[in-house]
XYZ file of C-alpha atoms in Angstrom:
437
model
C 118.471 128.705 121.167
C 114.798 129.867 121.100
C 112.070 126.741 120.764
C 108.819 127.256 118.776
C 105.866 128.844 121.441
C 104.498 125.885 123.752
C 101.388 127.601 123.894
C 100.208 127.151 120.760
C 97.995 124.107 119.842
C 99.163 121.124 117.474
C 97.543 121.205 114.275
C 95.560 118.058 113.154
C 94.756 118.256 109.361
C 91.630 115.615 109.002
C 88.942 114.686 111.519
C 88.794 111.203 110.407
C 89.251 108.226 112.206
C 92.915 108.941 112.938
C 92.878 112.036 113.000
C 90.368 112.229 116.365
C 92.383 109.696 118.077
C 95.543 111.942 118.157
C 92.992 114.340 119.169
C 92.355 111.622 122.103
C 95.835 111.504 122.776
C 96.910 115.218 122.456
C 93.691 115.467 125.113
C 94.568 113.103 127.385
C 98.763 114.632 127.649
C 97.193 117.937 128.358
C 98.189 119.267 124.856
C 96.133 121.818 123.013
C 94.588 120.060 119.112
C 93.057 122.300 116.547
C 91.364 119.803 114.529
C 91.097 121.202 110.261
C 88.633 119.131 108.822
C 87.671 119.794 104.689
C 84.280 118.526 105.168
C 80.745 119.780 106.454
C 80.959 116.849 109.372
C 83.773 115.007 110.793
C 84.598 111.461 109.027
C 83.390 112.866 105.515
C 85.344 110.334 103.798
C 83.536 107.732 105.747
C 80.257 109.621 105.158
C 80.521 108.825 101.554
C 80.933 105.073 101.641
C 78.454 104.979 104.885
C 76.889 101.787 103.191
C 79.333 99.478 102.989
C 80.209 97.037 105.928
C 83.678 96.936 107.542
C 85.304 93.846 107.657
C 87.257 94.617 111.139
C 85.181 94.301 114.173
C 84.881 97.200 116.675
C 88.060 95.979 118.696
C 90.278 97.157 115.845
C 88.031 100.438 115.140
C 88.167 102.386 118.459
C 91.623 103.759 119.965
C 92.160 103.223 123.115
C 92.911 107.154 124.606
C 89.487 107.835 122.843
C 87.221 104.869 124.333
C 88.650 106.147 127.669
C 87.625 109.799 127.265
C 84.161 108.146 125.546
C 83.572 106.251 128.317
C 84.326 109.139 131.201
C 81.095 110.533 129.368
C 79.182 107.697 129.646
C 79.911 106.109 126.171
C 79.123 101.967 126.028
C 81.540 100.653 123.926
C 79.883 97.682 121.315
C 80.691 94.601 121.593
C 84.233 93.872 120.330
C 83.451 91.576 117.566
C 80.214 93.145 116.310
C 80.887 94.286 111.990
C 79.820 98.176 112.126
C 79.143 99.533 108.585
C 80.888 102.994 108.178
C 77.691 104.753 108.780
C 77.493 102.852 112.029
C 81.531 103.613 112.747
C 80.531 107.128 111.946
C 77.352 107.440 114.038
C 78.134 105.591 116.977
C 82.346 106.837 117.505
C 83.396 109.432 115.594
C 80.389 111.588 116.328
C 79.950 111.079 119.906
C 84.030 111.656 120.108
C 83.961 114.968 117.887
C 81.430 115.838 120.487
C 83.030 115.613 123.633
C 83.998 119.247 124.861
C 87.463 118.814 124.755
C 87.175 118.426 121.101
C 84.278 120.033 119.868
C 86.088 123.238 120.563
C 89.049 122.902 118.862
C 87.259 121.583 116.122
C 87.090 124.021 112.555
C 84.557 122.173 110.104
C 84.892 123.343 106.582
C 88.462 124.391 106.692
C 90.329 122.316 103.437
C 93.882 122.746 103.858
C 96.184 124.120 101.079
C 99.720 124.969 102.386
C 101.665 123.989 105.405
C 104.703 126.037 105.586
C 106.951 127.616 108.289
C 106.324 130.819 109.691
C 108.166 133.710 107.534
C 110.619 130.796 106.298
C 110.140 129.482 103.328
C 111.723 125.797 102.389
C 115.127 126.751 101.611
C 116.056 128.928 104.644
C 117.565 126.898 107.409
C 118.817 129.668 109.958
C 115.715 130.428 112.607
C 113.891 127.433 111.095
C 113.511 125.214 113.865
C 112.231 127.958 115.990
C 109.567 129.115 113.424
C 106.421 127.622 113.912
C 104.066 126.160 111.464
C 101.892 127.979 109.341
C 98.963 126.307 107.936
C 96.712 127.942 105.227
C 92.759 126.699 105.115
C 90.721 127.501 102.073
C 86.986 128.749 104.049
C 83.759 129.500 103.151
C 84.438 132.673 104.422
C 87.834 132.522 102.437
C 91.438 132.016 103.597
C 92.525 131.790 106.815
C 95.609 130.950 108.607
C 96.810 129.234 111.468
C 100.206 129.056 113.753
C 101.162 125.600 114.689
C 103.646 123.922 117.311
C 103.845 120.962 115.292
C 101.276 119.014 112.244
C 99.624 115.991 112.498
C 98.463 115.298 108.924
C 95.683 112.545 109.240
C 94.088 113.895 105.796
C 94.153 110.398 104.344
C 94.222 108.784 100.717
C 90.549 108.464 99.787
C 90.020 111.563 98.402
C 92.570 111.641 95.958
C 91.346 108.161 93.795
C 93.704 106.385 91.824
C 92.530 106.952 87.933
C 91.565 104.460 85.175
C 94.540 104.311 83.370
C 97.227 101.531 83.986
C 100.007 103.699 83.673
C 99.522 105.822 86.810
C 97.691 109.028 84.655
C 94.032 109.294 83.507
C 93.290 106.922 80.508
C 92.835 109.075 77.318
C 89.384 109.515 77.397
C 88.887 109.320 81.276
C 88.108 112.845 81.652
C 86.146 113.253 79.121
C 84.029 110.493 80.309
C 83.809 111.625 83.882
C 79.982 111.605 83.992
C 79.930 107.940 83.548
C 82.753 106.856 85.999
C 82.633 106.862 89.987
C 85.479 106.294 91.633
C 85.395 104.334 95.120
C 82.818 102.262 96.480
C 79.436 103.600 95.358
C 75.691 102.574 96.861
C 74.482 100.554 94.203
C 72.080 99.075 96.635
C 70.665 102.123 97.731
C 71.300 105.902 97.133
C 72.656 105.487 93.539
C 70.653 102.423 92.940
C 68.823 104.032 89.724
C 72.211 104.419 88.463
C 73.257 101.182 87.825
C 70.145 98.704 88.364
C 69.588 97.460 84.492
C 72.593 98.472 83.280
C 76.253 96.529 82.203
C 78.958 98.000 84.840
C 82.335 97.087 84.344
C 84.590 97.267 87.870
C 88.518 97.977 87.671
C 90.033 97.172 90.305
C 91.894 94.217 92.423
C 91.029 95.108 96.071
C 88.339 95.105 98.635
C 86.786 97.819 97.512
C 86.315 96.134 94.219
C 85.370 93.057 95.960
C 82.331 94.608 97.884
C 81.104 96.899 94.722
C 80.958 93.651 92.279
C 78.910 91.557 94.883
C 76.632 94.519 95.302
C 75.693 94.677 92.232
C 75.513 90.171 91.780
C 72.715 91.373 94.401
C 71.320 94.071 92.641
C 71.418 91.520 89.649
C 69.029 89.507 91.566
C 66.450 91.905 92.038
C 66.736 93.750 88.370
C 67.023 92.203 85.065
C 69.143 93.348 82.680
C 71.873 94.034 84.677
C 75.461 92.750 83.958
C 78.512 92.945 85.464
C 81.756 92.568 83.989
C 85.009 93.068 86.200
C 88.632 93.318 84.708
C 91.618 93.588 86.590
C 95.517 94.963 85.304
C 97.089 91.602 86.331
C 96.442 88.270 87.208
C 97.076 87.550 90.337
C 93.985 87.465 92.812
C 95.263 86.452 96.001
C 94.862 89.169 97.797
C 91.672 90.437 96.857
C 90.849 86.387 97.386
C 92.075 86.281 101.166
C 93.032 83.386 102.902
C 89.661 82.540 103.355
C 88.720 80.553 107.064
C 92.874 81.331 107.801
C 91.591 85.114 107.607
C 91.969 86.778 111.144
C 89.335 88.597 109.882
C 86.436 86.429 108.989
C 84.565 89.482 106.880
C 87.615 89.910 104.873
C 88.180 86.256 103.702
C 84.234 85.802 103.566
C 84.520 88.427 100.870
C 87.020 86.748 99.306
C 85.383 83.500 99.032
C 81.777 85.007 98.078
C 84.209 86.691 94.875
C 85.826 83.828 93.889
C 82.339 82.006 93.513
C 81.042 84.801 91.619
C 84.012 84.262 89.197
C 83.539 80.692 89.555
C 79.846 80.317 88.600
C 80.302 82.812 85.598
C 78.061 85.427 86.802
C 80.711 88.397 85.732
C 82.836 88.518 82.916
C 86.000 88.413 83.852
C 88.635 90.212 82.102
C 92.153 89.983 83.719
C 95.560 91.385 82.652
C 93.601 94.020 81.172
C 95.876 97.384 81.335
C 93.347 100.251 80.519
C 95.013 102.842 78.608
C 91.976 104.529 76.794
C 88.258 105.064 77.492
C 85.773 105.951 74.432
C 82.196 106.456 73.657
C 80.693 104.479 70.421
C 77.235 103.925 69.674
C 76.030 105.185 73.052
C 78.251 102.998 75.222
C 81.716 103.017 76.744
C 84.950 101.048 75.382
C 87.926 100.504 77.087
C 90.953 99.819 75.433
C 94.409 97.969 76.922
C 97.726 98.227 76.409
C 97.738 95.701 73.301
C 94.411 96.742 71.542
C 91.950 94.468 73.323
C 88.580 95.469 73.733
C 85.053 95.552 76.331
C 82.320 97.505 74.587
C 78.728 97.948 74.985
C 80.096 99.647 78.699
C 77.018 101.907 80.300
C 79.172 102.944 83.683
C 82.414 101.914 84.930
C 83.048 101.951 88.797
C 86.691 102.912 89.428
C 88.621 100.914 92.643
C 91.953 101.201 92.105
C 92.777 102.449 95.041
C 94.134 106.202 95.750
C 97.339 108.128 96.740
C 98.431 110.883 99.224
C 98.314 114.670 98.098
C 101.496 115.642 98.519
C 101.515 119.106 97.491
C 100.474 120.833 100.331
C 103.447 120.111 102.106
C 105.472 121.107 99.145
C 106.925 124.443 101.785
C 107.877 121.499 103.985
C 111.344 119.387 103.762
C 109.716 116.644 103.614
C 111.069 112.706 102.018
C 109.143 110.320 100.731
C 110.308 106.648 99.379
C 109.921 107.391 95.434
C 107.426 104.893 94.277
C 105.364 104.502 97.368
C 105.299 107.931 98.578
C 105.153 106.664 102.741
C 107.941 108.085 104.418
C 111.716 106.250 103.506
C 111.823 104.248 106.405
C 108.399 103.056 106.356
C 108.563 102.164 102.848
C 110.540 98.384 103.371
C 107.533 97.388 106.310
C 104.030 98.528 103.915
C 105.888 97.769 100.116
C 102.735 95.282 98.638
C 105.239 94.253 96.537
C 107.042 92.483 98.848
C 105.608 92.401 102.142
C 104.250 88.903 103.497
C 101.299 88.097 105.527
C 99.786 91.117 105.016
C 102.004 91.712 108.092
C 103.304 94.953 109.708
C 105.992 95.462 111.961
C 105.516 97.923 114.782
C 106.276 101.323 113.338
C 105.678 105.168 115.454
C 107.427 108.870 115.284
C 111.213 107.511 114.005
C 109.696 105.896 111.043
C 107.165 108.880 110.639
C 109.299 111.139 110.605
C 110.803 113.927 107.953
C 113.830 116.156 107.867
C 111.176 118.903 109.084
C 110.924 118.139 112.846
C 107.144 118.262 113.887
C 105.404 117.270 111.093
C 103.922 113.751 110.613
C 102.168 112.228 108.288
C 99.949 109.417 109.885
C 97.385 107.156 109.056
C 96.463 106.492 105.266
C 98.590 109.136 104.383
C 101.127 107.676 106.057
C 101.295 104.105 103.852
C 101.066 106.065 100.794
C 100.167 104.065 97.790
C 100.182 100.710 99.538
C 96.652 99.918 100.355
C 97.237 97.512 103.335
C 96.225 100.018 106.022
C 94.229 99.205 108.922
C 93.045 101.621 111.652
C 94.463 99.674 114.514
C 97.935 100.465 112.888
C 97.074 104.292 112.749
C 95.622 104.740 115.965
C 99.041 103.132 117.314
C 101.264 105.459 115.241
C 99.768 108.628 116.516
C 99.441 106.889 119.955
C 104.084 107.142 119.447
C 103.348 110.176 118.016
C 102.356 112.575 120.660
C 104.033 110.505 122.936
C 107.074 112.052 121.383
C 105.724 115.587 120.598
C 105.235 115.264 124.582
C 109.151 114.150 125.057
C 108.123 110.998 126.486
C 110.449 109.126 123.876
C 109.983 105.732 126.361
C 106.790 105.609 125.609
C 106.807 106.767 121.981
C 109.812 103.988 121.160
C 107.581 101.324 123.118
C 105.544 100.268 119.965
C 103.262 97.555 119.946
C 101.281 96.144 117.099
C 99.053 93.355 117.021
C 97.076 92.955 113.907
C 94.887 90.118 112.207
C 96.363 87.766 109.813
C 95.086 87.684 106.415
C 96.275 84.452 105.732
C 97.463 85.957 101.810
C 101.145 85.337 101.781
C 101.879 88.189 99.251
C 100.623 90.616 97.010
C 103.516 89.958 94.401
C 102.427 89.595 90.916
C 103.780 86.771 90.547
C 101.936 84.981 88.248
C 99.537 81.795 89.735
C 102.247 81.135 91.786
C 101.329 78.662 94.784
C 100.748 80.236 98.181
C 102.872 78.864 101.094
C 101.345 76.582 103.867
C 102.839 78.742 106.279
C 100.275 82.097 106.520
C 98.721 81.774 109.360
C 101.883 83.520 111.460
C 100.720 86.691 113.163
C 101.330 89.530 111.263
C 102.924 90.857 114.480
C 104.974 88.427 114.259
C 105.220 87.671 111.308
C 108.668 88.560 109.077
C 108.091 86.409 106.077
C 106.539 83.572 105.133
């Protein structure tokens, strides 16, 4: 049996934290990466929310292999317990890592991946499939380009595919037509986008940390600019995940975020609309009105911030033999470990190349994309994923199977939509050891 040409590179898709960590792991093992990034610089998604202070400190945000390469080049690790902003992580860690000669020479910016397949082999063909190299097609400023690779590590993430306002998983009626007044993710309401929101009645939709951060920023804006009003709408009524575990949270900044948001609600500084699944948004008398599934209305909105999460782009792997969980869109083996409908304490059991593998041998989705639509991803998880995957590609299955993952506890028992269910008191179990609360 013939094998794929071992001199071909391993294609790494996405030059964010996990993609760059994969390149560092590949270089450490003497393998050649080909790093394809859609943006004009590394960490393009992080750059879009560079104003946001992360709740995980430096110790969880730096990959070990990347750290060794950087320190060999004279880099100094920031204080492990300090909290970087997304911009500081980008400029203080990702940019220096990408500038290392062993990684810089493999980096191709403004190369947006549009398809992955096997060379001269479509999805149906089996004979000779395992010997055919991967073919990665990209769109560049100079037109389409194709690259051959021995394996593919897909770290394209989910941030650029935000979920819609519509509670049914598809855009709400009118959402596309009114897109100019809807922002997705975490706009810089105190900085570059201040004029857009100052003095306006702003609706924030979502029940996660992105929504929380935006609401707190808008609350500060309201103290500085008269007339700024906050409205918060959520699809359900259980806010345990966003309010967090308070002092029991292993990431103090995450616990404080929830406490500050809860205080904002309890002191009446925002209008709260729970159990409000949006199905329509329309313009009325110059303002926006959003309507839920039973006809309830929120009126007089000037701007909307949609922070309802994100989802992976599965279209680029249509010609590969992939197997996804039917509802999370992670691999089916990983889904039970991360399912936010059932998963307790924010814990994720250690997992690596075996849980991330697809029927298409040599293709792995890692990082946020590996979680599909599940929202509970941390960078430390992605770093351990790529360490295991690269070890497997190198044939070192002892190291690949020795997967270890220590994550900070959340202090929150689950994200299940059980309304007003009291949280048990056992939520201080370390995530690395937790199986249930």
